[in-house]
Amino acid sequence: MSGTLPFPHFTDLDEETTRPGSLINFPESLYSLSTAENVEEPRAEELDILEDLRRAEIDPDVALRLIAKGKARGSRVALWIRSVIQSAFFSWGTFIQRHAAKILVLGILILAFSCYNLKNIVLETRLDKLWVEEGGRLEEERGYVQEIHGSEVGATPLVILQTPTANASSVLTAEALLLHLKIALLATEVEVEIFKNTWTLRDICHKAAFPTFDERISGTFSDALEHLYPCSIISPLDCFWEGAKLLGPPNAVLIPASTRSGHNGWSVGSEEWSKTDQQGRLLHICIM
C-alpha cells in the first residue's frame, strides 16, 4: 500500500474515487469494507483507498454516503445510530476541551463534597433491619417479644430467609413450611466446640428472664428452669403444632402417660418433645 496517500475522508471520496466501477460491501458488523469481485479493475490510487477502507473502521457518515450512491451495502439504521453516538461524544469532547479549567474545578468540588459527606454515612449491619418489612407483622411480634421479655445488650437476631423454588410461587404451602421446619430444626441442633466446651444455639439464644429466687434455692431451680424456657423464635409455624418442635427441650424428658402400651393405652416413659403424639394423648385424656 502506498504511503503517500492519506487515509480516505468524507471529502476525499468524491465522484472520481467512487466511480461506478468500485462497489464496496458492508458486512453486518459494519467494521470493514470489501469490494465485489465481479467489477472492473480499479485504478492504482483507488486500490490504495479501498485497501485502507478494508483494514480500518469506516466513518459512519462516509459509509452512509457510499450506500446512498450505491457504492456499498450495509445497515443504514446501525450506521445512523453510530453516527449519532459519535457526534454526541465529539460534541462533549469539544465542550470539555474549550472549558477544561471549569470542568476540572467542578469535578474537584464534587469529589470534595462526596468525601466530606462520607463521615455521615451509617453502615447498617443488622440483617433484620435490612430484610424485615417495616410496619409488618414480624416487626410487631419482635417488638412484643422485646417488650415482654426484654432485650439483651449486643444481641443480634438470626434470620432464616426462604425463597421459592420457582418464579412467582408461594412459600406458604405445606411443603414449603415443612421444609422451613426441617431447616430450622437443623439450625437449632448445630454444635460448636470452642476451648473444649460445646456450645449450641440454646446456650446463646435470647430467652425469657425467669424469676429470681432466694440464693439458698436458686441453684436448685436454675438448671431446671433454664431447660424449660425456650429460645425466642418467631416463625410462621407458630400457628401449627409443628412450630412447637422448635421450642421444646432437646433431651428426652419423663412425661406421664407418654408411651403406648398394648392394653393400657399409655404408660409412663421418657420421650422427646418433638416426637410426642399430642393428638393421641388428648384423645386418651378425653376417653378417660
mmCIF file of C-alpha atoms in Angstrom:
data_model
loop_
_atom_site.group_PDB
_atom_site.id
_atom_site.type_symbol
_atom_site.label_atom_id
_atom_site.label_comp_id
_atom_site.label_asym_id
_atom_site.label_seq_id
_atom_site.Cartn_x
_atom_site.Cartn_y
_atom_site.Cartn_z
ATOM 1 C CA MET A 1 0.000 0.000 0.000
ATOM 2 C CA SER A 2 1.338 3.376 -0.931
ATOM 3 C CA GLY A 3 2.381 5.636 1.915
ATOM 4 C CA THR A 4 1.814 8.851 0.010
ATOM 5 C CA LEU A 5 -1.977 8.755 0.008
ATOM 6 C CA PRO A 6 -3.732 9.877 3.219
ATOM 7 C CA PHE A 7 -6.481 7.911 4.942
ATOM 8 C CA PRO A 8 -9.743 8.395 2.996
ATOM 9 C CA HIS A 9 -12.009 11.028 4.480
ATOM 10 C CA PHE A 10 -15.548 12.083 3.712
ATOM 11 C CA THR A 11 -14.260 14.905 1.468
ATOM 12 C CA ASP A 12 -11.748 12.624 -0.277
ATOM 13 C CA LEU A 13 -14.387 10.229 -1.626
ATOM 14 C CA ASP A 14 -15.550 12.395 -4.495
ATOM 15 C CA GLU A 15 -17.022 11.281 -7.762
ATOM 16 C CA GLU A 16 -13.591 10.363 -9.122
ATOM 17 C CA THR A 17 -12.623 7.974 -6.331
ATOM 18 C CA THR A 18 -16.107 6.450 -6.062
ATOM 19 C CA ARG A 19 -16.868 5.879 -9.677
ATOM 20 C CA PRO A 20 -19.457 3.222 -10.627
ATOM 21 C CA GLY A 21 -16.734 0.627 -11.213
ATOM 22 C CA SER A 22 -15.965 0.298 -7.475
ATOM 23 C CA LEU A 23 -18.514 -1.486 -5.273
ATOM 24 C CA ILE A 24 -17.886 -1.627 -1.519
ATOM 25 C CA ASN A 25 -19.677 -4.273 0.554
ATOM 26 C CA PHE A 26 -20.545 -3.500 4.219
ATOM 27 C CA PRO A 27 -20.817 -6.689 6.313
ATOM 28 C CA GLU A 28 -23.250 -6.913 9.195
ATOM 29 C CA SER A 29 -20.565 -5.961 11.730
ATOM 30 C CA LEU A 30 -20.014 -2.652 9.884
ATOM 31 C CA TYR A 31 -16.361 -2.624 10.882
ATOM 32 C CA SER A 32 -14.776 -3.212 7.481
ATOM 33 C CA LEU A 33 -15.468 -2.797 3.779
ATOM 34 C CA SER A 34 -14.905 -5.262 0.977
ATOM 35 C CA THR A 35 -15.071 -4.854 -2.798
ATOM 36 C CA ALA A 36 -17.055 -7.046 -5.089
ATOM 37 C CA GLU A 37 -15.120 -9.460 -7.270
ATOM 38 C CA ASN A 38 -17.186 -9.092 -10.426
ATOM 39 C CA VAL A 39 -16.446 -5.420 -11.073
ATOM 40 C CA GLU A 40 -13.955 -3.833 -13.390
ATOM 41 C CA GLU A 41 -10.369 -3.366 -12.270
ATOM 42 C CA PRO A 42 -9.949 -0.074 -10.317
ATOM 43 C CA ARG A 43 -7.048 2.262 -10.808
ATOM 44 C CA ALA A 44 -3.882 2.228 -8.666
ATOM 45 C CA GLU A 45 -4.847 5.193 -6.477
ATOM 46 C CA GLU A 46 -8.303 3.675 -5.924
ATOM 47 C CA LEU A 47 -6.686 0.414 -4.782
ATOM 48 C CA ASP A 48 -4.861 2.282 -2.019
ATOM 49 C CA ILE A 49 -8.066 3.963 -0.828
ATOM 50 C CA LEU A 50 -10.077 0.721 -0.889
ATOM 51 C CA GLU A 51 -7.295 -1.112 0.968
ATOM 52 C CA ASP A 52 -7.464 1.487 3.734
ATOM 53 C CA LEU A 53 -11.232 1.081 3.876
ATOM 54 C CA ARG A 54 -10.873 -2.694 4.263
ATOM 55 C CA ARG A 55 -8.371 -2.553 7.124
ATOM 56 C CA ALA A 56 -9.736 0.330 9.199
ATOM 57 C CA GLU A 57 -13.073 1.214 10.720
ATOM 58 C CA ILE A 58 -15.007 3.297 8.254
ATOM 59 C CA ASP A 59 -16.580 6.553 9.372
ATOM 60 C CA PRO A 60 -20.384 6.089 9.512
ATOM 61 C CA ASP A 61 -21.010 9.340 7.612
ATOM 62 C CA VAL A 62 -18.738 8.166 4.802
ATOM 63 C CA ALA A 63 -20.434 4.767 4.802
ATOM 64 C CA LEU A 64 -23.910 6.316 4.593
ATOM 65 C CA ARG A 65 -22.795 8.477 1.670
ATOM 66 C CA LEU A 66 -21.390 5.456 -0.153
ATOM 67 C CA ILE A 67 -24.583 3.450 0.462
ATOM 68 C CA ALA A 68 -26.700 6.345 -0.794
ATOM 69 C CA LYS A 69 -24.691 6.419 -4.043
ATOM 70 C CA GLY A 70 -24.937 2.671 -4.495
ATOM 71 C CA LYS A 71 -21.213 2.118 -3.962
ATOM 72 C CA ALA A 72 -21.649 -0.056 -0.846
ATOM 73 C CA ARG A 73 -24.081 -2.245 1.034
ATOM 74 C CA GLY A 74 -24.872 -2.259 4.775
ATOM 75 C CA SER A 75 -27.377 -1.459 7.521
ATOM 76 C CA ARG A 76 -28.451 2.174 7.382
ATOM 77 C CA VAL A 77 -30.025 2.059 10.872
ATOM 78 C CA ALA A 78 -26.859 0.793 12.556
ATOM 79 C CA LEU A 79 -24.725 3.323 10.716
ATOM 80 C CA TRP A 80 -27.095 6.151 11.651
ATOM 81 C CA ILE A 81 -27.004 5.140 15.334
ATOM 82 C CA ARG A 82 -23.212 5.027 15.249
ATOM 83 C CA SER A 83 -23.143 8.434 13.600
ATOM 84 C CA VAL A 84 -25.387 9.967 16.289
ATOM 85 C CA ILE A 85 -23.335 8.447 19.134
ATOM 86 C CA GLN A 86 -20.047 9.595 17.645
ATOM 87 C CA SER A 87 -21.421 13.090 17.070
ATOM 88 C CA ALA A 88 -22.588 13.291 20.697
ATOM 89 C CA PHE A 89 -19.210 12.199 22.040
ATOM 90 C CA PHE A 90 -17.460 14.613 19.714
ATOM 91 C CA SER A 91 -19.643 17.481 20.964
ATOM 92 C CA TRP A 92 -18.953 16.591 24.597
ATOM 93 C CA GLY A 93 -15.255 16.299 23.940
ATOM 94 C CA THR A 94 -15.020 19.684 22.239
ATOM 95 C CA PHE A 95 -17.058 21.307 25.045
ATOM 96 C CA ILE A 96 -14.761 19.834 27.716
ATOM 97 C CA GLN A 97 -11.718 20.934 25.741
ATOM 98 C CA ARG A 98 -12.983 24.527 25.492
ATOM 99 C CA HIS A 99 -13.853 24.671 29.227
ATOM 100 C CA ALA A 100 -11.152 22.400 30.642
ATOM 101 C CA ALA A 101 -10.461 24.546 33.716
ATOM 102 C CA LYS A 102 -14.138 24.845 34.665
ATOM 103 C CA ILE A 103 -14.731 21.113 34.244
ATOM 104 C CA LEU A 104 -11.665 20.317 36.364
ATOM 105 C CA VAL A 105 -12.720 22.660 39.179
ATOM 106 C CA LEU A 106 -16.293 21.320 39.094
ATOM 107 C CA GLY A 107 -15.058 17.729 39.306
ATOM 108 C CA ILE A 108 -12.804 18.545 42.269
ATOM 109 C CA LEU A 109 -15.698 20.261 44.082
ATOM 110 C CA ILE A 110 -17.995 17.266 43.557
ATOM 111 C CA LEU A 111 -15.281 14.887 44.776
ATOM 112 C CA ALA A 112 -14.588 17.033 47.855
ATOM 113 C CA PHE A 113 -18.313 17.250 48.671
ATOM 114 C CA SER A 114 -18.670 13.473 48.391
ATOM 115 C CA CYS A 115 -15.628 12.867 50.605
ATOM 116 C CA TYR A 116 -16.937 15.332 53.204
ATOM 117 C CA ASN A 117 -20.275 13.528 53.449
ATOM 118 C CA LEU A 118 -18.625 10.142 53.934
ATOM 119 C CA LYS A 119 -18.359 10.902 57.650
ATOM 120 C CA ASN A 120 -22.169 10.984 57.889
ATOM 121 C CA ILE A 121 -22.647 7.531 56.380
ATOM 122 C CA VAL A 122 -24.077 4.932 58.761
ATOM 123 C CA LEU A 123 -23.495 1.321 57.756
ATOM 124 C CA GLU A 124 -26.440 -0.894 58.681
ATOM 125 C CA THR A 125 -25.138 -4.325 59.613
ATOM 126 C CA ARG A 126 -28.225 -5.770 61.303
ATOM 127 C CA LEU A 127 -29.779 -8.282 58.960
ATOM 128 C CA ASP A 128 -33.228 -7.970 60.488
ATOM 129 C CA LYS A 129 -33.401 -4.249 59.702
ATOM 130 C CA LEU A 130 -32.355 -4.893 56.110
ATOM 131 C CA TRP A 131 -34.828 -7.701 55.386
ATOM 132 C CA VAL A 132 -37.713 -7.324 57.834
ATOM 133 C CA GLU A 133 -40.588 -5.332 56.370
ATOM 134 C CA GLU A 134 -41.154 -2.048 58.170
ATOM 135 C CA GLY A 135 -44.588 -1.965 59.779
ATOM 136 C CA GLY A 136 -45.186 -5.653 59.058
ATOM 137 C CA ARG A 137 -46.379 -8.476 61.276
ATOM 138 C CA LEU A 138 -42.877 -9.714 62.064
ATOM 139 C CA GLU A 139 -41.755 -6.310 63.280
ATOM 140 C CA GLU A 140 -44.784 -6.119 65.586
ATOM 141 C CA GLU A 141 -44.037 -9.564 67.031
ATOM 142 C CA ARG A 142 -40.385 -8.671 67.595
ATOM 143 C CA GLY A 143 -41.445 -5.510 69.400
ATOM 144 C CA TYR A 144 -43.842 -7.520 71.566
ATOM 145 C CA VAL A 145 -41.130 -10.043 72.488
ATOM 146 C CA GLN A 146 -38.689 -7.282 73.423
ATOM 147 C CA GLU A 147 -41.339 -5.514 75.472
ATOM 148 C CA ILE A 148 -42.356 -8.611 77.430
ATOM 149 C CA HIS A 149 -39.060 -10.490 77.753
ATOM 150 C CA GLY A 150 -36.635 -7.612 77.412
ATOM 151 C CA SER A 151 -33.684 -7.204 75.073
ATOM 152 C CA GLU A 152 -30.110 -8.150 75.820
ATOM 153 C CA VAL A 153 -27.317 -5.714 75.056
ATOM 154 C CA GLY A 154 -25.466 -6.651 71.887
ATOM 155 C CA ALA A 155 -27.978 -9.304 70.867
ATOM 156 C CA THR A 156 -28.410 -9.768 67.117
ATOM 157 C CA PRO A 157 -31.424 -11.617 65.680
ATOM 158 C CA LEU A 158 -30.721 -14.552 63.386
ATOM 159 C CA VAL A 159 -32.853 -14.550 60.245
ATOM 160 C CA ILE A 160 -33.594 -17.546 58.010
ATOM 161 C CA LEU A 161 -34.567 -16.446 54.503
ATOM 162 C CA GLN A 162 -36.532 -18.945 52.432
ATOM 163 C CA THR A 163 -37.081 -18.304 48.735
ATOM 164 C CA PRO A 164 -39.464 -20.175 46.406
ATOM 165 C CA THR A 165 -38.043 -22.859 44.168
ATOM 166 C CA ALA A 166 -39.886 -21.493 41.122
ATOM 167 C CA ASN A 167 -40.687 -17.987 39.995
ATOM 168 C CA ALA A 168 -43.956 -16.495 41.260
ATOM 169 C CA SER A 169 -44.561 -19.483 43.545
ATOM 170 C CA SER A 170 -45.662 -19.198 47.168
ATOM 171 C CA VAL A 171 -43.687 -20.178 50.266
ATOM 172 C CA LEU A 172 -46.868 -20.631 52.329
ATOM 173 C CA THR A 173 -47.626 -24.123 51.066
ATOM 174 C CA ALA A 174 -47.479 -27.220 53.261
ATOM 175 C CA GLU A 175 -44.349 -28.490 51.513
ATOM 176 C CA ALA A 176 -42.549 -25.153 51.894
ATOM 177 C CA LEU A 177 -43.483 -24.856 55.585
ATOM 178 C CA LEU A 178 -42.278 -28.391 56.312
ATOM 179 C CA LEU A 179 -39.013 -27.563 54.553
ATOM 180 C CA HIS A 180 -38.764 -24.447 56.716
ATOM 181 C CA LEU A 181 -39.289 -26.608 59.809
ATOM 182 C CA LYS A 182 -36.554 -29.005 58.731
ATOM 183 C CA ILE A 183 -34.066 -26.185 58.158
ATOM 184 C CA ALA A 184 -34.931 -24.511 61.463
ATOM 185 C CA LEU A 185 -34.510 -27.791 63.373
ATOM 186 C CA LEU A 186 -31.100 -28.303 61.786
ATOM 187 C CA ALA A 187 -30.126 -24.776 62.818
ATOM 188 C CA THR A 188 -31.101 -25.426 66.443
ATOM 189 C CA GLU A 189 -29.085 -28.654 66.524
ATOM 190 C CA VAL A 190 -25.787 -27.114 65.404
ATOM 191 C CA GLU A 191 -22.980 -27.663 67.912
ATOM 192 C CA VAL A 192 -19.680 -25.771 68.022
ATOM 193 C CA GLU A 193 -16.739 -26.772 70.189
ATOM 194 C CA ILE A 194 -14.599 -23.874 71.450
ATOM 195 C CA PHE A 195 -11.897 -24.252 74.089
ATOM 196 C CA LYS A 196 -13.078 -27.795 74.881
ATOM 197 C CA ASN A 197 -16.605 -26.544 75.544
ATOM 198 C CA THR A 198 -19.558 -27.484 73.369
ATOM 199 C CA TRP A 199 -21.944 -24.650 72.534
ATOM 200 C CA THR A 200 -25.362 -24.864 70.927
ATOM 201 C CA LEU A 201 -27.911 -22.300 69.850
ATOM 202 C CA ARG A 202 -29.788 -22.774 73.116
ATOM 203 C CA ASP A 203 -26.723 -21.635 75.062
ATOM 204 C CA ILE A 204 -26.509 -18.240 73.359
ATOM 205 C CA CYS A 205 -30.066 -17.529 72.224
ATOM 206 C CA HIS A 206 -32.326 -14.941 73.837
ATOM 207 C CA LYS A 207 -34.697 -16.418 76.402
ATOM 208 C CA ALA A 208 -37.318 -15.047 78.717
ATOM 209 C CA ALA A 209 -35.879 -13.929 82.045
ATOM 210 C CA PHE A 210 -37.016 -16.332 84.776
ATOM 211 C CA PRO A 211 -37.804 -15.000 88.255
ATOM 212 C CA THR A 212 -35.091 -14.580 90.865
ATOM 213 C CA PHE A 213 -35.269 -16.918 93.876
ATOM 214 C CA ASP A 214 -33.583 -16.894 97.207
ATOM 215 C CA GLU A 215 -29.899 -17.753 96.990
ATOM 216 C CA ARG A 216 -30.435 -20.914 99.013
ATOM 217 C CA ILE A 217 -32.814 -22.399 96.470
ATOM 218 C CA SER A 218 -31.742 -20.594 93.296
ATOM 219 C CA GLY A 219 -29.184 -23.260 92.470
ATOM 220 C CA THR A 220 -31.822 -25.962 92.674
ATOM 221 C CA PHE A 221 -34.254 -24.393 90.221
ATOM 222 C CA SER A 222 -31.896 -22.502 87.918
ATOM 223 C CA ASP A 223 -30.795 -25.519 85.910
ATOM 224 C CA ALA A 224 -34.330 -26.868 85.622
ATOM 225 C CA LEU A 225 -35.817 -23.538 84.553
ATOM 226 C CA GLU A 226 -33.038 -22.956 82.065
ATOM 227 C CA HIS A 227 -34.128 -26.046 80.141
ATOM 228 C CA LEU A 228 -37.810 -25.185 80.393
ATOM 229 C CA TYR A 229 -37.593 -21.694 78.910
ATOM 230 C CA PRO A 230 -37.271 -21.940 75.130
ATOM 231 C CA CYS A 231 -35.428 -19.624 72.784
ATOM 232 C CA SER A 232 -37.361 -16.688 71.359
ATOM 233 C CA ILE A 233 -38.171 -17.948 67.858
ATOM 234 C CA ILE A 234 -40.697 -16.173 65.641
ATOM 235 C CA SER A 235 -41.847 -18.268 62.709
ATOM 236 C CA PRO A 236 -44.918 -18.829 60.507
ATOM 237 C CA LEU A 237 -45.017 -22.267 62.131
ATOM 238 C CA ASP A 238 -46.230 -20.689 65.387
ATOM 239 C CA CYS A 239 -49.782 -21.279 64.140
ATOM 240 C CA PHE A 240 -49.237 -25.061 63.939
ATOM 241 C CA TRP A 241 -48.167 -27.858 66.248
ATOM 242 C CA GLU A 242 -45.004 -28.335 64.186
ATOM 243 C CA GLY A 243 -43.849 -24.911 65.337
ATOM 244 C CA ALA A 244 -43.696 -26.199 68.928
ATOM 245 C CA LYS A 245 -40.950 -28.619 67.913
ATOM 246 C CA LEU A 246 -38.562 -25.663 67.772
ATOM 247 C CA LEU A 247 -39.316 -24.692 71.380
ATOM 248 C CA GLY A 248 -39.241 -27.968 73.275
ATOM 249 C CA PRO A 249 -36.219 -29.285 75.224
ATOM 250 C CA PRO A 250 -33.757 -31.255 73.087
ATOM 251 C CA ASN A 251 -33.322 -34.089 75.589
ATOM 252 C CA ALA A 252 -35.897 -36.724 76.368
ATOM 253 C CA VAL A 253 -37.934 -35.951 79.474
ATOM 254 C CA LEU A 254 -40.135 -38.071 81.697
ATOM 255 C CA ILE A 255 -43.746 -37.443 80.703
ATOM 256 C CA PRO A 256 -46.614 -39.291 82.403
ATOM 257 C CA ALA A 257 -48.605 -41.445 80.004
ATOM 258 C CA SER A 258 -46.170 -40.689 77.234
ATOM 259 C CA THR A 259 -45.671 -44.103 75.651
ATOM 260 C CA ARG A 260 -48.223 -46.506 74.229
ATOM 261 C CA SER A 261 -48.782 -49.930 75.764
ATOM 262 C CA GLY A 262 -50.647 -52.893 74.409
ATOM 263 C CA HIS A 263 -53.728 -52.920 76.661
ATOM 264 C CA ASN A 264 -53.496 -49.927 78.946
ATOM 265 C CA GLY A 265 -53.186 -47.401 76.143
ATOM 266 C CA TRP A 266 -50.485 -45.135 77.636
ATOM 267 C CA SER A 267 -47.831 -45.596 80.293
ATOM 268 C CA VAL A 268 -45.105 -43.554 81.923
ATOM 269 C CA GLY A 269 -41.948 -43.159 79.890
ATOM 270 C CA SER A 270 -39.347 -40.793 78.505
ATOM 271 C CA GLU A 271 -39.982 -39.155 75.175
ATOM 272 C CA GLU A 272 -38.575 -36.280 73.160
ATOM 273 C CA TRP A 273 -40.795 -33.252 72.880
ATOM 274 C CA SER A 274 -40.549 -33.077 69.099
ATOM 275 C CA LYS A 275 -41.728 -36.687 68.751
ATOM 276 C CA THR A 276 -44.698 -36.627 71.093
ATOM 277 C CA ASP A 277 -48.123 -37.583 69.798
ATOM 278 C CA GLN A 278 -50.216 -34.710 71.114
ATOM 279 C CA GLN A 279 -53.410 -35.680 69.319
ATOM 280 C CA GLY A 280 -53.255 -39.249 70.608
ATOM 281 C CA ARG A 281 -52.634 -38.036 74.153
ATOM 282 C CA LEU A 282 -55.606 -35.650 74.014
ATOM 283 C CA LEU A 283 -57.859 -38.407 72.711
ATOM 284 C CA HIS A 284 -56.704 -40.685 75.525
ATOM 285 C CA ILE A 285 -57.459 -38.000 78.115
ATOM 286 C CA CYS A 286 -60.911 -37.434 76.625
ATOM 287 C CA ILE A 287 -61.679 -41.145 76.762
ATOM 288 C CA MET A 288 -60.593 -41.307 80.381
#
